[in-house]
Short mmCIF file of C-alpha atoms in Angstrom, two decimals:
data_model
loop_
_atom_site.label_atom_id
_atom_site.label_comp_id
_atom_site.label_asym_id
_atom_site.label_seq_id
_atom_site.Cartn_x
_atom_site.Cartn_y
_atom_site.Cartn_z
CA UNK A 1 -79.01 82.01 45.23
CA UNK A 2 -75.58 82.55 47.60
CA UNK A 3 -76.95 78.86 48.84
CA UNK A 4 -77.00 77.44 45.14
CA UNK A 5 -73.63 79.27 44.66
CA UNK A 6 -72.03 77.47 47.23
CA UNK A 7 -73.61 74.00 46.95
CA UNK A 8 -72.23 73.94 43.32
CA UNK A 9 -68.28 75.78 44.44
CA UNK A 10 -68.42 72.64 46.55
CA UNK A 11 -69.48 69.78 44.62
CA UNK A 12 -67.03 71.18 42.28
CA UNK A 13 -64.70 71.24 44.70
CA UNK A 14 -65.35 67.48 45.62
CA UNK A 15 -65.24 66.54 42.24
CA UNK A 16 -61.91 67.81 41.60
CA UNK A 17 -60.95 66.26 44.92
CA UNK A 18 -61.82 62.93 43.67
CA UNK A 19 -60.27 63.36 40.44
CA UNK A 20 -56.83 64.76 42.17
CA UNK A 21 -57.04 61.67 44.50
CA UNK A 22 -57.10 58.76 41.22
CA UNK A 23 -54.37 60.38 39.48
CA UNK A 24 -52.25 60.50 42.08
CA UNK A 25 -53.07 57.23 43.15
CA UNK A 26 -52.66 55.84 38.90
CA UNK A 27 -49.39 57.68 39.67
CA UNK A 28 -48.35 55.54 42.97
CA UNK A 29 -48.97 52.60 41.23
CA UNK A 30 -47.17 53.27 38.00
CA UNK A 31 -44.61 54.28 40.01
CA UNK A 32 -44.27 51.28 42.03
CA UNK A 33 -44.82 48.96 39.17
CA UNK A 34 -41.58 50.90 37.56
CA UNK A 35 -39.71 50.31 40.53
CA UNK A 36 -40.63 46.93 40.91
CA UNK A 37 -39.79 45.83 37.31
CA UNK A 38 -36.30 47.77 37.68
CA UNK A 39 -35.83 45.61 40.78
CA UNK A 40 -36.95 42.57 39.06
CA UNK A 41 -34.12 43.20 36.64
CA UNK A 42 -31.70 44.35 38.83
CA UNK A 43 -32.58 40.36 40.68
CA UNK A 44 -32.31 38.40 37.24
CA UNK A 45 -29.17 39.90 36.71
CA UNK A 46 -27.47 39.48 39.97
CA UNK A 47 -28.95 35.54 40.30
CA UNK A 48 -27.49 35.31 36.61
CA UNK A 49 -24.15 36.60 37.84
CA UNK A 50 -24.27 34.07 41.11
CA UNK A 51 -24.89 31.44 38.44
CA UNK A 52 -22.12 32.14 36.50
CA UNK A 53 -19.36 32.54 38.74
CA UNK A 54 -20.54 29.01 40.64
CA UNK A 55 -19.77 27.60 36.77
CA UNK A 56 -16.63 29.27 36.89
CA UNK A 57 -15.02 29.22 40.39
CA UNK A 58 -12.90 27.21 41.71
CA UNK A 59 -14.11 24.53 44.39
CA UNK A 60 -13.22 26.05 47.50
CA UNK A 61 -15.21 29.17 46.27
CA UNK A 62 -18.51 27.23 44.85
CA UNK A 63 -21.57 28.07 47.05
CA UNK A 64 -23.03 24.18 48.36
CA UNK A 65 -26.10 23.70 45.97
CA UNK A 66 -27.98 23.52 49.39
CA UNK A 67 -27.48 27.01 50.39
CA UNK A 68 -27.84 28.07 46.76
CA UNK A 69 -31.26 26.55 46.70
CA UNK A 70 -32.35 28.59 50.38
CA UNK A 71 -30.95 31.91 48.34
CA UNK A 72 -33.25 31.54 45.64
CA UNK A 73 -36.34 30.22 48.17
CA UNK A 74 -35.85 32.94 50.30
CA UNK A 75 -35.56 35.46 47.21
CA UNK A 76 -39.27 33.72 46.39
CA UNK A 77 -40.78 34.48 49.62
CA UNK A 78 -39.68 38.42 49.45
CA UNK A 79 -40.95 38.34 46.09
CA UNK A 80 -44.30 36.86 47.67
CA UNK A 81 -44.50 39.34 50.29
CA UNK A 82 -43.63 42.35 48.05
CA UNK A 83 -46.58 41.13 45.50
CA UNK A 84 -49.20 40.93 48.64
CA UNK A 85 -48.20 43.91 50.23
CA UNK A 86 -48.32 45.61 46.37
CA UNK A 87 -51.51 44.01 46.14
CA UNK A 88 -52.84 45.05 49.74
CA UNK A 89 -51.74 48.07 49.24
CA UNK A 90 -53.83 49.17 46.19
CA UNK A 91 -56.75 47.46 46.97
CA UNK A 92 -56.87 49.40 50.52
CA UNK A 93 -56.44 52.72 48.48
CA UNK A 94 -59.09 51.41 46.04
CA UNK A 95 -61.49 50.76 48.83
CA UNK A 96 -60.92 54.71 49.99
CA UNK A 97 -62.08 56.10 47.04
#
């Protein structure tokens, strides 16, 4: 009976393990998707303020469209990687559990 006992204390115990492991996990990813959206909008906001103030400077000031197209490609590509690495990232932690 001590055996039964303890075979159920730790499937029990394994159980809650596994449980314990997907919230956490459901909590990661909500909290990177929150971060990444305030990012997102903290991005728009600064390539809408670039935007404006190449409207609205003077010549001498105004960023060549040339290097204002390599901002915004190179902005793509780190938005690339962070999506693959995001995406890596939870399907590796998927494949744990």
């Amino acid at each position: 009976q001590n055996l039964t006992v303890q075979e159920a204390l730790k499937k029990q115990f394994k159980e809650v393990a596994i449980q314990s492991r997907i919230t956490l996990f459901n909590m990661y990813l909500k909290s990177a998707e929150d971060q990444r959206e305030e990012y997102k909008k903290k991005h728009e906001a600064n390539v809408k303020k670039m935007d404006a103030s190449q409207h609205t400077s003077n010549n001498n000031e105004k960023l060549s469209s040339t290097f204002v197209q390599l901002i915004n490609e190179r902005c793509n590509k780190i938005s690339e990687r962070i999506r693959s690495t995001y995406k890596f990232k939870s399907e590796s932690i998927l494949l744990k559990s």
